[in-house]
Amino acid sequence: MRIVIDDGSKAWSEALPEGTERISLGRALDNTVVIEDAAASREHCALELGEGGWTLKDLKSRNGTRLNGRFVEQTPVEPGDVVGIGGTLVTFTAPGVGSQEEAQRLERELRERQESVAHPDALAVDPLTGLASYPALVCELERLTQHPEPVAAVLLDLDYLGLLNDMFGMRAGNDVIVEVARALSEAVAELPVARTLIGRVAGGKFLVMLPSARAEQGAEFAELARSKVSQRVLPGALSEATLSLSAGVAEVPTDADAWDVLLLRAEAALSTAKRGGRDRVELAARGAGEDALEGPRRPSALKDTKTSGLWAASGLWNPAVQGLELKGDATGAPLRPLTLSHAGQSLLGFVAQALGSDLELDTLLEVSLGVLLEAVSAERGFVLLRTPSGAARLRVRVDRAPGRAGTSLPSQAVLRRVFDEGSLLAVEDAPQDPRFKDSESLVLGGIRSVLAVPVVWGEQVAGVVYLDSREGPGAFDTEAQDLVLAFSRLIVGPVRRQLLLQAKDEELERARAALARTREQELRLRERYGNIIGDSAAMKTLFGLLDRVADTSHPVLIHGESGTGKELVAAAVHYNSPRRDGPFIAENCAAFSDSLLESELFGHVRGAFTGANQDRVGLIQAAHEGTLFLDEVGEMSPSMQAKLLRVLQEGELRPVGGREVRKVDIRLVAASNRRLREMVDAGTFREDLYYRIAVMTVDVPPLRERREDIPLLLEHFLKQAAAADGRPLPTVSANALPLLVHYDWPGNVRELENEAKKLYTLAGSEIDVTHLSPKLLGGATADRPQSAIRRVAVSDATDALMLVVEQGKPLAKVIEAFEIEAITRILTATQGNRSETARRLGLSRPGLLKKMKRYGIE
């Protein structure tokens, strides 16, 4: 593989070792390819070989990396693509394909490009700004300097472009470059000088050549350009920012006699302007070396800088109060007036602007801390912030000398003192300072100078900005201390917001954890009580109560209207209790006469009564070491109540007709749709038995008090019916569902289940209003749409049945649905009394029980 480089003046190629997988490019001598271009960073970019081929990566360079004329951060490349670094173009050949011949061909092509730069082709125009490209500028400058007329070269550079790129991204930086190019073009348009050429060298650096002009005229143009740029309104997040330019001016023949020397003189003057505080114009030295200055420097007082306007706009600094004593620490002690250089003011101005952006705090602190380290010549910098709990947490660390020996953390002794005392701490020479000469982190790290400044919020030390250096004692003078102190005051606002946000985040995290625990508990309850359908608040309360009740062995009294699912609740208590491995026996006390109920519960011996041909174990004994559920316990006669009380008191029973006493261990769960406490007060239920069975009480809410569960229950019952028949699950129309939800359901879940079975039988793929029972349509209210009621044109049961039959439903299914509805209604009206229900329906009691078993009616 070969690399072909064109620096604008010559083109050459370099061979790379076989098997190369990474090619680094930059000014540093340890790069694979050294780029001797002022616009190149020390580590500018890299070409890396991966599974998909070669990839070009910009390494956070100051002026960006171009591929085929476009700025990129990371993108695939092919052999023959042109990588642009400042004014240098780089391309490479594919390995193993005529490398030498390919290199020679590419060299010829690049030379042809170089020779054609003076002509209007693609390489003569900067693709970002539309101004002249660097090669075109060089060719034109070389041509101009061959004539006897003077030529002024003005080299202008946008201040803090690297900081802008880091803070707001390269896209925003490119937008700023374009705006600067426009401002410079406007300034050129106002010049009386003809044939002025303007172009971009690289990044935010521009070159303007003024034919027949002297250096003084170039300086005047530079001032005009500075003014134009400072007044430019920027797009997006930088709309409030004020830009500044530094400029260096040189002329031919006074300062140089050739174009390359002229550029070096202008570059030296620009460097002087940068070192002198930026946002200024410097003329090239004449006869006293490149770094000598001619003419007065621009004043660096804050009131004369563009930065002051930026500070004022940000509300963080007002030039009118400069010189006042500021309270800069938590002790409230007054400090001397801050002394900031022009460069320091400009730096803090950009930081102030960035604070109003959408940058994350850590990103902002890292970028601005890195620039701050460079400004005060520190090697390491840290920003630590207090957490809501009071602990110090490292948020940002910047090291300009990575890999050095010693600890990578700041001195804990210094941090403790600043956090405790809340005032600036400057260590001039740590090994000689009695306070810190034994500090292990300072000694091992070879630290000589330390500067730690508190970030003060009210009277609280919210954080610390910590800098250190190994470059000898006294590294941080008064100006450096003031700059860091001003920086710490600047970041108070964002730090405060971050701490508040962090506190809210922690509070939110606690709330989320609590919610997660609640959801986990709900899920666990739902798994434990999966047979009980409901997601309403009333049911969640019930599940929570059952969870506490189930873990004990105490008797439980369940109260609820008929059809609410009291037996399901009793079963849930048993199967989630320590007795889950024992039997669960259930019986309805209202279904038996007094004598039959005694035999059912206590059992009997052979010959106890006519027809007792053998011994029979009673339900109480069958529930030994398990749970006995007695529904409608309030229907027991007083004599039966007394016998049940003996079982609960003594834990023993005697079968009917028997003499032997048998020990039993049961947990009794009783249920009633009547209020037993009221029956006790009325003298119809034994008070001592009530206190025995009502150790723990559970109220099952009626369906009308948890209407939000009706759609879930309806879907559950329809799914059961569909699974049994192997038919698709029908949907419920938007007109029918509100009627189902707003009906009071006096028979509760049992009534809804039977209605669902009927609807499934009568409906096809969709359940509509015409399929609903007439009871669901009567008594329109604000919640029950009259329009739905008007859609039904039947007035009695016969018309309803005929309507369904005419729709093609089997007569047997229709009759079955009608019987289910009739039985359910009468059972509800008689509060579950089966004998009375049979009488009203004209059936024998065994006939009624047979139909109830067939239809699954409980």
mmCIF file of N, CA and C in Angstrom, residues 576-622:
data_model
loop_
_atom_site.group_PDB
_atom_site.id
_atom_site.type_symbol
_atom_site.label_atom_id
_atom_site.label_comp_id
_atom_site.label_asym_id
_atom_site.label_seq_id
_atom_site.Cartn_x
_atom_site.Cartn_y
_atom_site.Cartn_z
ATOM 1 N N ASN A 576 -53.357 -20.503 49.218
ATOM 2 C CA ASN A 576 -52.197 -19.658 49.468
ATOM 3 C C ASN A 576 -51.834 -19.624 50.947
ATOM 4 N N SER A 577 -52.350 -20.576 51.691
ATOM 5 C CA SER A 577 -52.104 -20.645 53.129
ATOM 6 C C SER A 577 -51.169 -21.802 53.446
ATOM 7 N N PRO A 578 -50.703 -21.877 54.675
ATOM 8 C CA PRO A 578 -49.857 -23.028 55.053
ATOM 9 C C PRO A 578 -50.582 -24.365 54.924
ATOM 10 N N ARG A 579 -51.922 -24.349 54.834
ATOM 11 C CA ARG A 579 -52.694 -25.586 54.720
ATOM 12 C C ARG A 579 -52.963 -25.982 53.274
ATOM 13 N N ARG A 580 -52.219 -25.361 52.329
ATOM 14 C CA ARG A 580 -52.529 -25.573 50.909
ATOM 15 C C ARG A 580 -52.445 -27.040 50.486
ATOM 16 N N ASP A 581 -51.640 -27.825 51.203
ATOM 17 C CA ASP A 581 -51.508 -29.243 50.838
ATOM 18 C C ASP A 581 -52.613 -30.098 51.413
ATOM 19 N N GLY A 582 -53.430 -29.502 52.274
ATOM 20 C CA GLY A 582 -54.557 -30.237 52.842
ATOM 21 C C GLY A 582 -55.800 -30.080 51.990
ATOM 22 N N PRO A 583 -56.908 -30.736 52.373
ATOM 23 C CA PRO A 583 -58.148 -30.681 51.577
ATOM 24 C C PRO A 583 -58.864 -29.340 51.720
ATOM 25 N N PHE A 584 -59.607 -28.994 50.680
ATOM 26 C CA PHE A 584 -60.501 -27.830 50.724
ATOM 27 C C PHE A 584 -61.908 -28.355 50.478
ATOM 28 N N ILE A 585 -62.735 -28.270 51.493
ATOM 29 C CA ILE A 585 -64.096 -28.796 51.440
ATOM 30 C C ILE A 585 -65.064 -27.625 51.527
ATOM 31 N N ALA A 586 -66.034 -27.574 50.593
ATOM 32 C CA ALA A 586 -66.980 -26.456 50.552
ATOM 33 C C ALA A 586 -68.410 -26.996 50.582
ATOM 34 N N GLU A 587 -69.265 -26.291 51.301
ATOM 35 C CA GLU A 587 -70.689 -26.630 51.321
ATOM 36 C C GLU A 587 -71.513 -25.389 51.589
ATOM 37 N N ASN A 588 -72.767 -25.414 51.034
ATOM 38 C CA ASN A 588 -73.708 -24.312 51.216
ATOM 39 C C ASN A 588 -74.714 -24.723 52.268
ATOM 40 N N CYS A 589 -74.710 -24.048 53.387
ATOM 41 C CA CYS A 589 -75.588 -24.414 54.499
ATOM 42 C C CYS A 589 -77.064 -24.224 54.146
ATOM 43 N N ALA A 590 -77.380 -23.322 53.227
ATOM 44 C CA ALA A 590 -78.780 -23.057 52.892
ATOM 45 C C ALA A 590 -79.377 -24.143 52.013
ATOM 46 N N ALA A 591 -78.537 -25.071 51.515
ATOM 47 C CA ALA A 591 -79.043 -26.092 50.589
ATOM 48 C C ALA A 591 -79.617 -27.306 51.315
ATOM 49 N N PHE A 592 -79.520 -27.360 52.664
ATOM 50 C CA PHE A 592 -79.945 -28.536 53.402
ATOM 51 C C PHE A 592 -80.888 -28.138 54.531
ATOM 52 N N SER A 593 -81.734 -29.107 54.843
ATOM 53 C CA SER A 593 -82.531 -28.949 56.055
ATOM 54 C C SER A 593 -81.605 -29.130 57.243
ATOM 55 N N ASP A 594 -82.134 -28.867 58.438
ATOM 56 C CA ASP A 594 -81.290 -28.898 59.622
ATOM 57 C C ASP A 594 -80.728 -30.290 59.867
ATOM 58 N N SER A 595 -81.557 -31.317 59.741
ATOM 59 C CA SER A 595 -81.075 -32.671 60.004
ATOM 60 C C SER A 595 -80.093 -33.143 58.952
ATOM 61 N N LEU A 596 -80.384 -32.833 57.690
ATOM 62 C CA LEU A 596 -79.462 -33.236 56.630
ATOM 63 C C LEU A 596 -78.129 -32.502 56.742
ATOM 64 N N LEU A 597 -78.191 -31.252 57.141
ATOM 65 C CA LEU A 597 -76.948 -30.484 57.263
ATOM 66 C C LEU A 597 -76.057 -31.069 58.352
ATOM 67 N N GLU A 598 -76.675 -31.538 59.467
ATOM 68 C CA GLU A 598 -75.878 -32.139 60.536
ATOM 69 C C GLU A 598 -75.163 -33.378 60.034
ATOM 70 N N SER A 599 -75.909 -34.220 59.273
ATOM 71 C CA SER A 599 -75.297 -35.422 58.743
ATOM 72 C C SER A 599 -74.192 -35.097 57.753
ATOM 73 N N GLU A 600 -74.403 -34.070 56.936
ATOM 74 C CA GLU A 600 -73.383 -33.678 55.961
ATOM 75 C C GLU A 600 -72.112 -33.213 56.655
ATOM 76 N N LEU A 601 -72.289 -32.447 57.708
ATOM 77 C CA LEU A 601 -71.120 -31.868 58.356
ATOM 78 C C LEU A 601 -70.435 -32.849 59.308
ATOM 79 N N PHE A 602 -71.226 -33.575 60.117
ATOM 80 C CA PHE A 602 -70.634 -34.390 61.169
ATOM 81 C C PHE A 602 -70.510 -35.871 60.781
ATOM 82 N N GLY A 603 -71.191 -36.244 59.702
ATOM 83 C CA GLY A 603 -71.176 -37.648 59.315
ATOM 84 C C GLY A 603 -72.148 -38.452 60.161
ATOM 85 N N HIS A 604 -72.233 -39.747 59.910
ATOM 86 C CA HIS A 604 -73.110 -40.607 60.709
ATOM 87 C C HIS A 604 -72.552 -42.014 60.718
ATOM 88 N N VAL A 605 -73.049 -42.766 61.679
ATOM 89 C CA VAL A 605 -72.665 -44.176 61.779
ATOM 90 C C VAL A 605 -73.788 -45.026 61.215
ATOM 91 N N ARG A 606 -73.482 -46.257 60.914
ATOM 92 C CA ARG A 606 -74.487 -47.169 60.371
ATOM 93 C C ARG A 606 -75.628 -47.342 61.344
ATOM 94 N N GLY A 607 -76.853 -47.216 60.823
ATOM 95 C CA GLY A 607 -78.034 -47.385 61.656
ATOM 96 C C GLY A 607 -78.455 -46.147 62.398
ATOM 97 N N ALA A 608 -77.807 -44.995 62.149
ATOM 98 C CA ALA A 608 -78.161 -43.770 62.869
ATOM 99 C C ALA A 608 -79.574 -43.324 62.532
ATOM 100 N N PHE A 609 -80.037 -43.632 61.353
ATOM 101 C CA PHE A 609 -81.386 -43.273 60.930
ATOM 102 C C PHE A 609 -81.734 -44.171 59.756
ATOM 103 N N THR A 610 -82.999 -44.124 59.362
ATOM 104 C CA THR A 610 -83.464 -44.981 58.267
ATOM 105 C C THR A 610 -82.690 -44.656 56.997
ATOM 106 N N GLY A 611 -82.104 -45.673 56.404
ATOM 107 C CA GLY A 611 -81.330 -45.499 55.168
ATOM 108 C C GLY A 611 -79.845 -45.352 55.410
ATOM 109 N N ALA A 612 -79.441 -45.269 56.703
ATOM 110 C CA ALA A 612 -78.013 -45.160 57.011
ATOM 111 C C ALA A 612 -77.409 -46.555 57.045
ATOM 112 N N ASN A 613 -77.095 -47.083 55.889
ATOM 113 C CA ASN A 613 -76.651 -48.469 55.769
ATOM 114 C C ASN A 613 -75.157 -48.651 56.041
ATOM 115 N N GLN A 614 -74.434 -47.561 56.122
ATOM 116 C CA GLN A 614 -72.997 -47.674 56.402
ATOM 117 C C GLN A 614 -72.500 -46.377 57.021
ATOM 118 N N ASP A 615 -71.317 -46.457 57.622
ATOM 119 C CA ASP A 615 -70.737 -45.249 58.211
ATOM 120 C C ASP A 615 -70.415 -44.237 57.107
ATOM 121 N N ARG A 616 -70.545 -42.992 57.449
ATOM 122 C CA ARG A 616 -70.229 -41.932 56.475
ATOM 123 C C ARG A 616 -69.438 -40.842 57.172
ATOM 124 N N VAL A 617 -68.283 -40.477 56.569
ATOM 125 C CA VAL A 617 -67.432 -39.434 57.131
ATOM 126 C C VAL A 617 -68.040 -38.082 56.789
ATOM 127 N N GLY A 618 -68.161 -37.213 57.782
ATOM 128 C CA GLY A 618 -68.713 -35.881 57.551
ATOM 129 C C GLY A 618 -67.685 -34.925 56.938
ATOM 130 N N LEU A 619 -68.200 -33.793 56.448
ATOM 131 C CA LEU A 619 -67.332 -32.817 55.773
ATOM 132 C C LEU A 619 -66.304 -32.221 56.715
ATOM 133 N N ILE A 620 -66.667 -32.076 57.996
ATOM 134 C CA ILE A 620 -65.698 -31.506 58.948
ATOM 135 C C ILE A 620 -64.502 -32.423 59.096
ATOM 136 N N GLN A 621 -64.768 -33.735 59.261
ATOM 137 C CA GLN A 621 -63.669 -34.681 59.395
ATOM 138 C C GLN A 621 -62.893 -34.797 58.081
ATOM 139 N N ALA A 622 -63.590 -34.709 56.955
ATOM 140 C CA ALA A 622 -62.916 -34.784 55.650
ATOM 141 C C ALA A 622 -61.960 -33.602 55.442
#
